[in-house]
Amino acid sequence: AAKALAMACVITTRYSAVRKQGFAEDGKTELQVLDYRQQQHRIFPLLAASYAFYFSGRKLWTQLKNIEEKLIKAKPLNKAVVSDVHATSSALKSFTTTVAADGIEDCRKACGGHGFLSSSGLPELFTTYLQSPTVEGDNAMLPQHVIRVLLKLVQAVQSNQGVEDYKACDSYTLVPSLKVVVHGGHEQCNAITSQDMCQLPTLLSAFRHRAARLVVAVASQMNEDVTVKGSSMQEAWNNALVAMGKASRAYSLLLILQDFTEGIVEEQRNQIIGRPEADVMNDLAKLFALYWMEKDMGEFLEDGYLSPGQAKWVASNVNSYLAVIRKNAVALVDARDISDFRLKSALGRYDGDVYPHIMAAAKKDPLNAVDPGPAYDPALKRLIKGGVGVYSGTASRL
């Protein structure tokens, strides 16, 4: 998901920097399409997601390798950890492949008509990737796997037994909020100013609370269906499927944001990136969190975790961080180091020489081997202005 979405973002960001449309206030200077805030809102959250997915994928790969090594060496495995990795992989697969598939298509649309060209590379990228939300576990079904594991954690927190078994698990990050929600407590965002809302610890706490609350809501709904309404467990499970999907999505976003922030710290600690690069990456992480918070705002508001005043800060901060990311947008896609050979895109070329290569690609089409095209004489000639006669390339009557 990270690689495919990154490729789409590279193509769209580079093309949006090359293409100019409209004029500045002086009436002479043409504007890059990438300078339009609407275009930034279409592209930059996807660019942030492509980086975020990379860090989550890397962490999951490490977890799976650790389990594999223990199996090979016949070392004991913690059952809770194995189940947790299954929940993590199910949640991430369901969410990231959906976002990537939809995001690639959004990138194509953001390139206008040229994005529909075969030479843009986007139609092939999209149709090749489009299987991903279905294969290796249908994305609509996987949330059940996630919730089945998380409900056991809720039960452990309620009974205060076995919680320590989850200390090495991703889901353990939910425990502080679960303890509050399960026992009837109420958490609330502590942001006092608009700037406070942009702090990653504040955003992580919000996503943790939302995920914990929605998981507990699934447990409460099922318990009510069985104990109060007399439903069977199968009926209760079926009734909760929609709520499970919401909870799984919320848990995925928590994991991704957490992996993103921890990954940046780790890269800096290992001296792979410096402070300036880490600052840019943190800006991406903030945009990622703020964008998805705005998108799912109802879930943060419905239990009063965010106040209406705090909610207003989110949209304005998204807008602000789009401007912040704009300064480094082209550098961020170049940093992915995806070659022109892999992109197979006239629009996303590293050298920015877009239009000559669109023309060169068009000339390779067999339909353009002759001028006028092969359909002219049998079908189009009579529609050309002037009726019969010599082809002049003039406007048609259509």
mmCIF file of C-alpha atoms in Angstrom:
data_model
loop_
_atom_site.group_PDB
_atom_site.id
_atom_site.type_symbol
_atom_site.label_atom_id
_atom_site.label_comp_id
_atom_site.label_asym_id
_atom_site.label_seq_id
_atom_site.Cartn_x
_atom_site.Cartn_y
_atom_site.Cartn_z
ATOM 1 C CA ALA A 1 0.000 0.000 0.000
ATOM 2 C CA ALA A 2 2.786 2.416 0.917
ATOM 3 C CA LYS A 3 4.691 1.837 -2.326
ATOM 4 C CA ALA A 4 1.695 1.981 -4.647
ATOM 5 C CA LEU A 5 0.286 5.100 -3.009
ATOM 6 C CA ALA A 6 3.726 6.715 -3.000
ATOM 7 C CA MET A 7 4.065 6.138 -6.750
ATOM 8 C CA ALA A 8 0.713 7.821 -7.388
ATOM 9 C CA CYS A 9 1.688 10.749 -5.162
ATOM 10 C CA VAL A 10 5.028 11.134 -6.954
ATOM 11 C CA ILE A 11 3.301 11.350 -10.331
ATOM 12 C CA THR A 12 0.575 13.732 -9.213
ATOM 13 C CA THR A 13 2.780 16.017 -7.130
ATOM 14 C CA ARG A 14 5.392 16.405 -9.854
ATOM 15 C CA TYR A 15 2.790 17.012 -12.533
ATOM 16 C CA SER A 16 0.985 19.528 -10.339
ATOM 17 C CA ALA A 17 4.272 21.397 -9.944
ATOM 18 C CA VAL A 18 4.901 21.401 -13.702
ATOM 19 C CA ARG A 19 1.411 22.286 -14.857
ATOM 20 C CA LYS A 20 0.388 25.918 -14.665
ATOM 21 C CA GLN A 21 -3.135 27.235 -14.739
ATOM 22 C CA GLY A 22 -4.552 30.642 -13.883
ATOM 23 C CA PHE A 23 -2.700 33.847 -13.113
ATOM 24 C CA ALA A 24 -1.439 35.647 -10.044
ATOM 25 C CA GLU A 25 -2.754 39.063 -9.060
ATOM 26 C CA ASP A 26 -0.318 40.773 -11.433
ATOM 27 C CA GLY A 27 -2.168 39.156 -14.336
ATOM 28 C CA LYS A 28 1.087 37.899 -15.853
ATOM 29 C CA THR A 29 2.592 35.227 -13.586
ATOM 30 C CA GLU A 30 1.071 31.791 -14.175
ATOM 31 C CA LEU A 31 0.303 29.732 -11.094
ATOM 32 C CA GLN A 32 1.450 26.180 -10.513
ATOM 33 C CA VAL A 33 -1.523 23.890 -9.947
ATOM 34 C CA LEU A 34 0.248 22.673 -6.814
ATOM 35 C CA ASP A 35 -0.146 26.143 -5.295
ATOM 36 C CA TYR A 36 -3.929 25.851 -5.197
ATOM 37 C CA ARG A 37 -5.070 24.878 -1.713
ATOM 38 C CA GLN A 38 -7.757 22.570 -3.076
ATOM 39 C CA GLN A 39 -5.134 20.591 -4.995
ATOM 40 C CA GLN A 40 -2.967 20.398 -1.889
ATOM 41 C CA HIS A 41 -5.920 19.054 0.094
ATOM 42 C CA ARG A 42 -6.369 16.310 -2.483
ATOM 43 C CA ILE A 43 -2.716 15.259 -2.606
ATOM 44 C CA PHE A 44 -0.844 16.048 0.614
ATOM 45 C CA PRO A 45 -2.901 13.882 3.025
ATOM 46 C CA LEU A 46 -2.269 10.970 0.660
ATOM 47 C CA LEU A 47 1.432 11.811 0.573
ATOM 48 C CA ALA A 48 1.436 11.807 4.375
ATOM 49 C CA ALA A 49 -0.416 8.473 4.374
ATOM 50 C CA SER A 50 2.156 6.913 2.038
ATOM 51 C CA TYR A 51 4.911 7.737 4.528
ATOM 52 C CA ALA A 52 2.808 6.655 7.507
ATOM 53 C CA PHE A 53 1.990 3.307 5.870
ATOM 54 C CA TYR A 54 5.696 2.730 5.268
ATOM 55 C CA PHE A 55 6.514 2.927 8.967
ATOM 56 C CA SER A 56 3.581 0.706 9.947
ATOM 57 C CA GLY A 57 4.550 -1.842 7.317
ATOM 58 C CA ARG A 58 8.141 -1.883 8.525
ATOM 59 C CA LYS A 59 7.109 -2.431 12.132
ATOM 60 C CA LEU A 60 4.683 -5.220 11.214
ATOM 61 C CA TRP A 61 7.394 -6.896 9.132
ATOM 62 C CA THR A 62 9.703 -6.857 12.161
ATOM 63 C CA GLN A 63 7.009 -8.392 14.359
ATOM 64 C CA LEU A 64 6.355 -11.181 11.869
ATOM 65 C CA LYS A 65 10.081 -11.912 11.505
ATOM 66 C CA ASN A 66 10.419 -12.169 15.286
ATOM 67 C CA ILE A 67 7.606 -14.722 15.427
ATOM 68 C CA GLU A 68 9.132 -16.651 12.533
ATOM 69 C CA GLU A 69 12.545 -16.778 14.216
ATOM 70 C CA LYS A 70 11.024 -18.075 17.448
ATOM 71 C CA LEU A 71 9.172 -20.785 15.544
ATOM 72 C CA ILE A 72 12.339 -21.832 13.731
ATOM 73 C CA LYS A 73 14.304 -21.974 16.976
ATOM 74 C CA ALA A 74 11.427 -23.694 18.817
ATOM 75 C CA LYS A 75 11.237 -20.896 21.362
ATOM 76 C CA PRO A 76 8.006 -20.332 23.325
ATOM 77 C CA LEU A 77 5.511 -17.848 21.937
ATOM 78 C CA ASN A 78 3.145 -15.624 23.866
ATOM 79 C CA LYS A 79 -0.353 -16.488 22.648
ATOM 80 C CA ALA A 80 -1.543 -12.942 23.279
ATOM 81 C CA VAL A 81 1.272 -11.547 21.143
ATOM 82 C CA VAL A 82 0.500 -13.878 18.229
ATOM 83 C CA SER A 83 -3.195 -12.997 18.378
ATOM 84 C CA ASP A 84 -2.317 -9.328 18.609
ATOM 85 C CA VAL A 85 -0.126 -9.439 15.511
ATOM 86 C CA HIS A 86 -3.011 -11.077 13.684
ATOM 87 C CA ALA A 87 -5.311 -8.254 14.794
ATOM 88 C CA THR A 88 -2.746 -5.630 13.777
ATOM 89 C CA SER A 89 -2.156 -7.139 10.347
ATOM 90 C CA SER A 90 -5.903 -7.529 9.744
ATOM 91 C CA ALA A 91 -6.637 -3.952 10.775
ATOM 92 C CA LEU A 92 -3.792 -2.476 8.745
ATOM 93 C CA LYS A 93 -4.508 -4.546 5.653
ATOM 94 C CA SER A 94 -8.157 -3.558 5.697
ATOM 95 C CA PHE A 95 -7.501 0.148 6.152
ATOM 96 C CA THR A 96 -4.313 0.790 4.180
ATOM 97 C CA THR A 97 -5.297 -1.071 1.028
ATOM 98 C CA THR A 98 -8.646 0.727 0.926
ATOM 99 C CA VAL A 99 -6.996 4.128 1.339
ATOM 100 C CA ALA A 100 -4.299 3.278 -1.211
ATOM 101 C CA ALA A 101 -6.757 2.053 -3.858
ATOM 102 C CA ASP A 102 -9.019 5.069 -3.397
ATOM 103 C CA GLY A 103 -6.000 7.354 -3.147
ATOM 104 C CA ILE A 104 -4.485 6.228 -6.448
ATOM 105 C CA GLU A 105 -7.776 6.996 -8.164
ATOM 106 C CA ASP A 106 -7.941 10.387 -6.432
ATOM 107 C CA CYS A 107 -4.418 11.124 -7.679
ATOM 108 C CA ARG A 108 -5.508 10.254 -11.214
ATOM 109 C CA LYS A 109 -8.439 12.638 -10.950
ATOM 110 C CA ALA A 110 -6.151 15.346 -9.567
ATOM 111 C CA CYS A 111 -4.158 15.196 -12.802
ATOM 112 C CA GLY A 112 -7.184 16.201 -14.855
ATOM 113 C CA GLY A 113 -7.639 14.734 -18.333
ATOM 114 C CA HIS A 114 -3.972 13.880 -18.667
ATOM 115 C CA GLY A 115 -4.295 11.555 -15.678
ATOM 116 C CA PHE A 116 -6.530 9.348 -17.804
ATOM 117 C CA LEU A 117 -3.818 8.886 -20.426
ATOM 118 C CA SER A 118 -2.153 5.495 -20.484
ATOM 119 C CA SER A 119 1.165 7.327 -20.641
ATOM 120 C CA SER A 120 0.452 8.934 -17.253
ATOM 121 C CA GLY A 121 1.107 5.560 -15.639
ATOM 122 C CA LEU A 122 -1.862 5.991 -13.327
ATOM 123 C CA PRO A 123 -4.462 3.792 -15.084
ATOM 124 C CA GLU A 124 -2.053 0.840 -15.048
ATOM 125 C CA LEU A 125 -1.055 1.499 -11.442
ATOM 126 C CA PHE A 126 -4.686 1.720 -10.350
ATOM 127 C CA THR A 127 -5.956 -1.347 -12.193
ATOM 128 C CA THR A 128 -2.982 -3.397 -11.042
ATOM 129 C CA TYR A 129 -3.477 -2.434 -7.413
ATOM 130 C CA LEU A 130 -7.275 -2.544 -7.347
ATOM 131 C CA GLN A 131 -7.345 -6.229 -6.372
ATOM 132 C CA SER A 132 -5.701 -5.489 -3.025
ATOM 133 C CA PRO A 133 -8.810 -4.599 -0.993
ATOM 134 C CA THR A 134 -10.217 -8.019 -1.889
ATOM 135 C CA VAL A 135 -7.348 -10.537 -2.047
ATOM 136 C CA GLU A 136 -5.684 -11.957 1.081
ATOM 137 C CA GLY A 137 -8.796 -11.196 3.129
ATOM 138 C CA ASP A 138 -11.714 -9.062 2.063
ATOM 139 C CA ASN A 139 -11.521 -5.645 3.684
ATOM 140 C CA ALA A 140 -15.156 -5.747 4.780
ATOM 141 C CA MET A 141 -14.595 -9.032 6.626
ATOM 142 C CA LEU A 142 -11.228 -8.417 8.312
ATOM 143 C CA PRO A 143 -12.562 -6.071 11.037
ATOM 144 C CA GLN A 144 -14.220 -9.095 12.641
ATOM 145 C CA HIS A 145 -10.776 -10.630 13.178
ATOM 146 C CA VAL A 146 -9.585 -7.387 14.745
ATOM 147 C CA ILE A 147 -12.507 -7.001 17.135
ATOM 148 C CA ARG A 148 -12.462 -10.650 18.183
ATOM 149 C CA VAL A 149 -8.989 -10.049 19.625
ATOM 150 C CA LEU A 150 -9.698 -6.610 21.072
ATOM 151 C CA LEU A 151 -12.828 -7.832 22.886
ATOM 152 C CA LYS A 152 -10.622 -10.182 24.886
ATOM 153 C CA LEU A 153 -8.550 -7.196 25.971
ATOM 154 C CA VAL A 154 -11.728 -5.354 27.010
ATOM 155 C CA GLN A 155 -12.735 -8.387 29.050
ATOM 156 C CA ALA A 156 -9.288 -8.487 30.688
ATOM 157 C CA VAL A 157 -9.534 -4.806 31.613
ATOM 158 C CA GLN A 158 -13.071 -5.250 32.999
ATOM 159 C CA SER A 159 -12.046 -8.177 35.181
ATOM 160 C CA ASN A 160 -8.585 -6.727 35.888
ATOM 161 C CA GLN A 161 -7.100 -10.121 35.081
ATOM 162 C CA GLY A 162 -4.537 -10.925 32.408
ATOM 163 C CA VAL A 163 -3.912 -7.336 31.297
ATOM 164 C CA GLU A 164 -0.172 -7.770 31.852
ATOM 165 C CA ASP A 165 -0.141 -10.478 29.166
ATOM 166 C CA TYR A 166 -0.711 -7.729 26.610
ATOM 167 C CA LYS A 167 2.272 -5.563 27.604
ATOM 168 C CA ALA A 168 4.264 -6.573 24.539
ATOM 169 C CA CYS A 169 1.246 -6.111 22.255
ATOM 170 C CA ASP A 170 0.211 -3.221 20.007
ATOM 171 C CA SER A 171 -3.229 -3.258 21.596
ATOM 172 C CA TYR A 172 -1.752 -2.456 25.008
ATOM 173 C CA THR A 173 -1.710 1.167 23.911
ATOM 174 C CA LEU A 174 -5.509 1.110 24.371
ATOM 175 C CA VAL A 175 -5.346 0.099 28.036
ATOM 176 C CA PRO A 176 -5.201 3.593 29.651
ATOM 177 C CA SER A 177 -8.316 4.727 27.797
ATOM 178 C CA LEU A 178 -10.045 1.355 28.179
ATOM 179 C CA LYS A 179 -9.667 1.537 31.948
ATOM 180 C CA VAL A 180 -11.416 4.898 31.973
ATOM 181 C CA VAL A 181 -14.197 4.053 29.508
ATOM 182 C CA VAL A 182 -14.948 0.569 30.846
ATOM 183 C CA HIS A 183 -15.437 1.888 34.375
ATOM 184 C CA GLY A 184 -17.712 4.725 33.312
ATOM 185 C CA GLY A 185 -15.130 7.502 33.368
ATOM 186 C CA HIS A 186 -14.848 10.331 30.875
ATOM 187 C CA GLU A 187 -11.780 11.522 29.012
ATOM 188 C CA GLN A 188 -11.570 14.932 27.403
ATOM 189 C CA CYS A 189 -9.077 16.608 25.103
ATOM 190 C CA ASN A 190 -6.740 18.894 27.066
ATOM 191 C CA ALA A 191 -5.932 21.272 24.185
ATOM 192 C CA ILE A 192 -6.319 24.861 25.339
ATOM 193 C CA THR A 193 -5.232 26.628 22.150
ATOM 194 C CA SER A 194 -5.284 25.872 18.441
ATOM 195 C CA GLN A 195 -1.545 25.197 18.611
ATOM 196 C CA ASP A 196 -2.096 22.613 21.358
ATOM 197 C CA MET A 197 -4.325 20.673 18.972
ATOM 198 C CA CYS A 198 -1.363 20.242 16.616
ATOM 199 C CA GLN A 199 0.830 18.494 19.181
ATOM 200 C CA LEU A 200 1.387 14.826 18.371
ATOM 201 C CA PRO A 201 0.876 13.602 21.979
ATOM 202 C CA THR A 202 -2.482 15.430 22.025
ATOM 203 C CA LEU A 203 -3.483 13.872 18.710
ATOM 204 C CA LEU A 204 -2.356 10.398 19.785
ATOM 205 C CA SER A 205 -4.430 10.653 22.958
ATOM 206 C CA ALA A 206 -7.474 11.621 20.918
ATOM 207 C CA PHE A 207 -7.090 8.694 18.535
ATOM 208 C CA ARG A 208 -6.492 6.308 21.429
ATOM 209 C CA HIS A 209 -9.646 7.451 23.207
ATOM 210 C CA ARG A 210 -11.740 7.191 20.046
ATOM 211 C CA ALA A 211 -10.513 3.651 19.317
ATOM 212 C CA ALA A 212 -11.012 2.462 22.905
ATOM 213 C CA ARG A 213 -14.496 3.950 23.124
ATOM 214 C CA LEU A 214 -15.640 2.344 19.870
ATOM 215 C CA VAL A 215 -14.315 -1.075 20.884
ATOM 216 C CA VAL A 216 -16.124 -0.824 24.221
ATOM 217 C CA ALA A 217 -19.250 0.271 22.326
ATOM 218 C CA VAL A 218 -19.132 -2.981 20.351
ATOM 219 C CA ALA A 219 -18.826 -4.993 23.569
ATOM 220 C CA SER A 220 -21.677 -3.063 25.199
ATOM 221 C CA GLN A 221 -23.945 -3.461 22.184
ATOM 222 C CA MET A 222 -23.396 -7.199 21.999
ATOM 223 C CA ASN A 223 -23.873 -7.599 25.735
ATOM 224 C CA GLU A 224 -27.161 -5.671 25.628
ATOM 225 C CA ASP A 225 -28.426 -7.685 22.653
ATOM 226 C CA VAL A 226 -27.762 -10.973 24.442
ATOM 227 C CA THR A 227 -28.684 -10.143 28.040
ATOM 228 C CA VAL A 228 -31.496 -7.626 27.571
ATOM 229 C CA LYS A 229 -32.994 -8.328 24.152
ATOM 230 C CA GLY A 230 -32.521 -12.082 24.308
ATOM 231 C CA SER A 231 -30.638 -12.333 21.034
ATOM 232 C CA SER A 232 -28.392 -15.262 20.297
ATOM 233 C CA MET A 233 -24.641 -14.652 20.170
ATOM 234 C CA GLN A 234 -24.754 -15.084 16.404
ATOM 235 C CA GLU A 235 -27.493 -12.467 16.084
ATOM 236 C CA ALA A 236 -25.665 -10.083 18.402
ATOM 237 C CA TRP A 237 -22.453 -10.511 16.402
ATOM 238 C CA ASN A 238 -24.270 -9.844 13.145
ATOM 239 C CA ASN A 239 -25.944 -6.723 14.574
ATOM 240 C CA ALA A 240 -22.541 -5.374 15.637
ATOM 241 C CA LEU A 241 -20.747 -5.790 12.303
ATOM 242 C CA VAL A 242 -21.119 -2.149 11.269
ATOM 243 C CA ALA A 243 -19.845 -0.976 14.648
ATOM 244 C CA MET A 244 -16.938 -3.398 14.305
ATOM 245 C CA GLY A 245 -15.956 -1.810 11.023
ATOM 246 C CA LYS A 246 -15.854 1.633 12.662
ATOM 247 C CA ALA A 247 -13.857 0.360 15.628
ATOM 248 C CA SER A 248 -11.352 -1.455 13.431
ATOM 249 C CA ARG A 249 -10.837 1.660 11.307
ATOM 250 C CA ALA A 250 -10.279 3.755 14.445
ATOM 251 C CA TYR A 251 -7.787 1.211 15.794
ATOM 252 C CA SER A 252 -5.936 1.174 12.468
ATOM 253 C CA LEU A 253 -5.531 4.935 12.498
ATOM 254 C CA LEU A 254 -4.233 4.838 16.069
ATOM 255 C CA LEU A 255 -1.637 2.203 15.163
ATOM 256 C CA ILE A 256 -0.545 4.028 12.017
ATOM 257 C CA LEU A 257 -0.143 7.382 13.769
ATOM 258 C CA GLN A 258 1.723 5.744 16.632
ATOM 259 C CA ASP A 259 4.027 3.831 14.265
ATOM 260 C CA PHE A 260 4.633 7.005 12.262
ATOM 261 C CA THR A 261 5.678 9.085 15.261
ATOM 262 C CA GLU A 262 7.793 6.298 16.772
ATOM 263 C CA GLY A 263 9.385 5.597 13.391
ATOM 264 C CA ILE A 264 10.498 9.217 13.008
ATOM 265 C CA VAL A 265 12.104 9.130 16.464
ATOM 266 C CA GLU A 266 13.847 5.857 15.646
ATOM 267 C CA GLU A 267 15.187 7.163 12.326
ATOM 268 C CA GLN A 268 16.570 10.224 14.076
ATOM 269 C CA ARG A 269 18.052 8.149 16.892
ATOM 270 C CA ASN A 270 19.810 5.935 14.346
ATOM 271 C CA GLN A 271 21.101 9.055 12.585
ATOM 272 C CA ILE A 272 19.370 8.131 9.342
ATOM 273 C CA ILE A 273 17.705 11.529 9.295
ATOM 274 C CA GLY A 274 18.676 14.779 10.983
ATOM 275 C CA ARG A 275 16.653 17.323 12.889
ATOM 276 C CA PRO A 276 15.503 19.274 9.789
ATOM 277 C CA GLU A 277 14.239 16.098 8.107
ATOM 278 C CA ALA A 278 12.563 14.956 11.316
ATOM 279 C CA ASP A 279 10.763 18.300 11.578
ATOM 280 C CA VAL A 280 9.383 17.876 8.057
ATOM 281 C CA MET A 281 8.297 14.317 8.813
ATOM 282 C CA ASN A 282 6.593 15.441 12.014
ATOM 283 C CA ASP A 283 4.683 18.028 9.992
ATOM 284 C CA LEU A 284 3.506 15.189 7.750
ATOM 285 C CA ALA A 285 2.435 13.162 10.790
ATOM 286 C CA LYS A 286 0.462 16.127 12.120
ATOM 287 C CA LEU A 287 -1.264 16.665 8.792
ATOM 288 C CA PHE A 288 -2.106 12.956 8.613
ATOM 289 C CA ALA A 289 -3.676 13.020 12.086
ATOM 290 C CA LEU A 290 -5.521 16.317 11.645
ATOM 291 C CA TYR A 291 -6.889 15.317 8.244
ATOM 292 C CA TRP A 292 -8.362 12.049 9.520
ATOM 293 C CA MET A 293 -9.639 13.713 12.668
ATOM 294 C CA GLU A 294 -11.518 16.240 10.541
ATOM 295 C CA LYS A 295 -12.791 13.455 8.294
ATOM 296 C CA ASP A 296 -14.145 11.465 11.264
ATOM 297 C CA MET A 297 -15.019 14.471 13.421
ATOM 298 C CA GLY A 298 -18.378 13.055 14.511
ATOM 299 C CA GLU A 299 -16.705 10.205 16.363
ATOM 300 C CA PHE A 300 -14.603 12.646 18.406
ATOM 301 C CA LEU A 301 -17.569 14.868 19.183
ATOM 302 C CA GLU A 302 -20.349 12.408 19.961
ATOM 303 C CA ASP A 303 -19.160 11.583 23.491
ATOM 304 C CA GLY A 304 -17.824 15.065 24.212
ATOM 305 C CA TYR A 305 -14.119 14.190 23.952
ATOM 306 C CA LEU A 306 -13.695 17.271 21.781
ATOM 307 C CA SER A 307 -15.627 20.426 22.473
ATOM 308 C CA PRO A 308 -17.186 22.337 19.548
ATOM 309 C CA GLY A 309 -14.519 25.008 19.998
ATOM 310 C CA GLN A 310 -11.697 22.468 19.789
ATOM 311 C CA ALA A 311 -13.316 20.902 16.743
ATOM 312 C CA LYS A 312 -13.149 24.220 14.901
ATOM 313 C CA TRP A 313 -9.380 24.320 15.365
ATOM 314 C CA VAL A 314 -8.925 21.072 13.458
ATOM 315 C CA ALA A 315 -10.069 22.310 10.039
ATOM 316 C CA SER A 316 -8.057 25.523 10.306
ATOM 317 C CA ASN A 317 -4.968 23.552 11.316
ATOM 318 C CA VAL A 318 -5.382 21.212 8.348
ATOM 319 C CA ASN A 319 -5.400 24.256 6.097
ATOM 320 C CA SER A 320 -2.306 25.649 7.814
ATOM 321 C CA TYR A 321 -0.323 22.440 7.493
ATOM 322 C CA LEU A 322 -1.145 22.168 3.792
ATOM 323 C CA ALA A 323 0.790 25.423 3.363
ATOM 324 C CA VAL A 324 3.617 24.090 5.533
ATOM 325 C CA ILE A 325 3.932 20.879 3.519
ATOM 326 C CA ARG A 326 3.804 22.765 0.195
ATOM 327 C CA LYS A 327 7.352 24.067 0.693
ATOM 328 C CA ASN A 328 8.762 20.538 0.787
ATOM 329 C CA ALA A 329 6.208 18.644 -1.312
ATOM 330 C CA VAL A 330 8.394 18.015 -4.355
ATOM 331 C CA ALA A 331 11.378 17.105 -2.174
ATOM 332 C CA LEU A 332 9.212 14.655 -0.224
ATOM 333 C CA VAL A 333 8.194 12.761 -3.350
ATOM 334 C CA ASP A 334 11.733 12.879 -4.761
ATOM 335 C CA ALA A 335 12.964 11.397 -1.468
ATOM 336 C CA ARG A 336 11.067 8.178 -2.246
ATOM 337 C CA ASP A 337 13.677 7.618 -4.980
ATOM 338 C CA ILE A 338 11.263 5.914 -7.361
ATOM 339 C CA SER A 339 12.875 5.751 -10.791
ATOM 340 C CA ASP A 340 11.243 6.880 -14.031
ATOM 341 C CA PHE A 341 11.575 3.263 -15.177
ATOM 342 C CA ARG A 342 9.313 2.090 -12.351
ATOM 343 C CA LEU A 343 6.850 4.971 -12.650
ATOM 344 C CA LYS A 344 6.337 4.503 -16.397
ATOM 345 C CA SER A 345 4.800 7.961 -16.407
ATOM 346 C CA ALA A 346 5.181 10.917 -18.734
ATOM 347 C CA LEU A 347 3.528 13.099 -16.082
ATOM 348 C CA GLY A 348 5.731 12.072 -13.182
ATOM 349 C CA ARG A 349 9.133 12.318 -14.843
ATOM 350 C CA TYR A 350 11.970 13.397 -12.564
ATOM 351 C CA ASP A 351 13.185 15.991 -15.081
ATOM 352 C CA GLY A 352 9.723 17.545 -15.406
ATOM 353 C CA ASP A 353 9.845 17.287 -19.217
ATOM 354 C CA VAL A 354 6.188 16.276 -19.357
ATOM 355 C CA TYR A 355 4.602 17.512 -22.576
ATOM 356 C CA PRO A 356 7.202 16.330 -25.144
ATOM 357 C CA HIS A 357 6.948 12.858 -23.635
ATOM 358 C CA ILE A 358 3.149 12.900 -23.729
ATOM 359 C CA MET A 359 3.442 13.703 -27.443
ATOM 360 C CA ALA A 360 6.081 11.005 -27.948
ATOM 361 C CA ALA A 361 3.808 8.457 -26.266
ATOM 362 C CA ALA A 362 0.877 9.524 -28.439
ATOM 363 C CA LYS A 363 2.956 9.032 -31.590
ATOM 364 C CA LYS A 364 3.594 5.420 -30.596
ATOM 365 C CA ASP A 365 -0.130 4.654 -30.754
ATOM 366 C CA PRO A 366 -0.933 2.721 -33.972
ATOM 367 C CA LEU A 367 -3.985 4.924 -34.477
ATOM 368 C CA ASN A 368 -1.652 7.876 -34.884
ATOM 369 C CA ALA A 369 0.621 6.198 -37.438
ATOM 370 C CA VAL A 370 -1.157 7.989 -40.286
ATOM 371 C CA ASP A 371 -2.629 11.474 -40.554
ATOM 372 C CA PRO A 372 -5.560 11.722 -40.690
ATOM 373 C CA GLY A 373 -6.318 8.606 -38.644
ATOM 374 C CA PRO A 374 -7.733 5.375 -40.098
ATOM 375 C CA ALA A 375 -11.276 6.281 -39.038
ATOM 376 C CA TYR A 376 -11.289 9.514 -41.041
ATOM 377 C CA ASP A 377 -12.284 8.252 -44.489
ATOM 378 C CA PRO A 378 -14.977 5.719 -43.505
ATOM 379 C CA ALA A 379 -16.595 7.645 -40.654
ATOM 380 C CA LEU A 380 -15.428 11.187 -40.008
ATOM 381 C CA LYS A 381 -14.813 12.707 -43.434
ATOM 382 C CA ARG A 382 -18.443 13.672 -43.976
ATOM 383 C CA LEU A 383 -18.534 15.480 -40.618
ATOM 384 C CA ILE A 384 -15.552 17.701 -41.344
ATOM 385 C CA LYS A 385 -16.356 21.254 -42.303
ATOM 386 C CA GLY A 386 -16.362 21.531 -46.067
ATOM 387 C CA GLY A 387 -17.825 18.095 -46.624
ATOM 388 C CA VAL A 388 -15.768 16.084 -49.087
ATOM 389 C CA GLY A 389 -12.371 17.336 -50.045
ATOM 390 C CA VAL A 390 -8.923 17.613 -48.597
ATOM 391 C CA TYR A 391 -8.465 17.138 -44.865
ATOM 392 C CA SER A 392 -7.508 20.444 -43.284
ATOM 393 C CA GLY A 393 -7.750 19.753 -39.556
ATOM 394 C CA THR A 394 -10.458 22.416 -39.175
ATOM 395 C CA ALA A 395 -13.250 22.364 -36.608
ATOM 396 C CA SER A 396 -15.983 19.797 -37.072
ATOM 397 C CA ARG A 397 -19.716 20.291 -36.950
ATOM 398 C CA LEU A 398 -19.982 18.239 -33.740
#
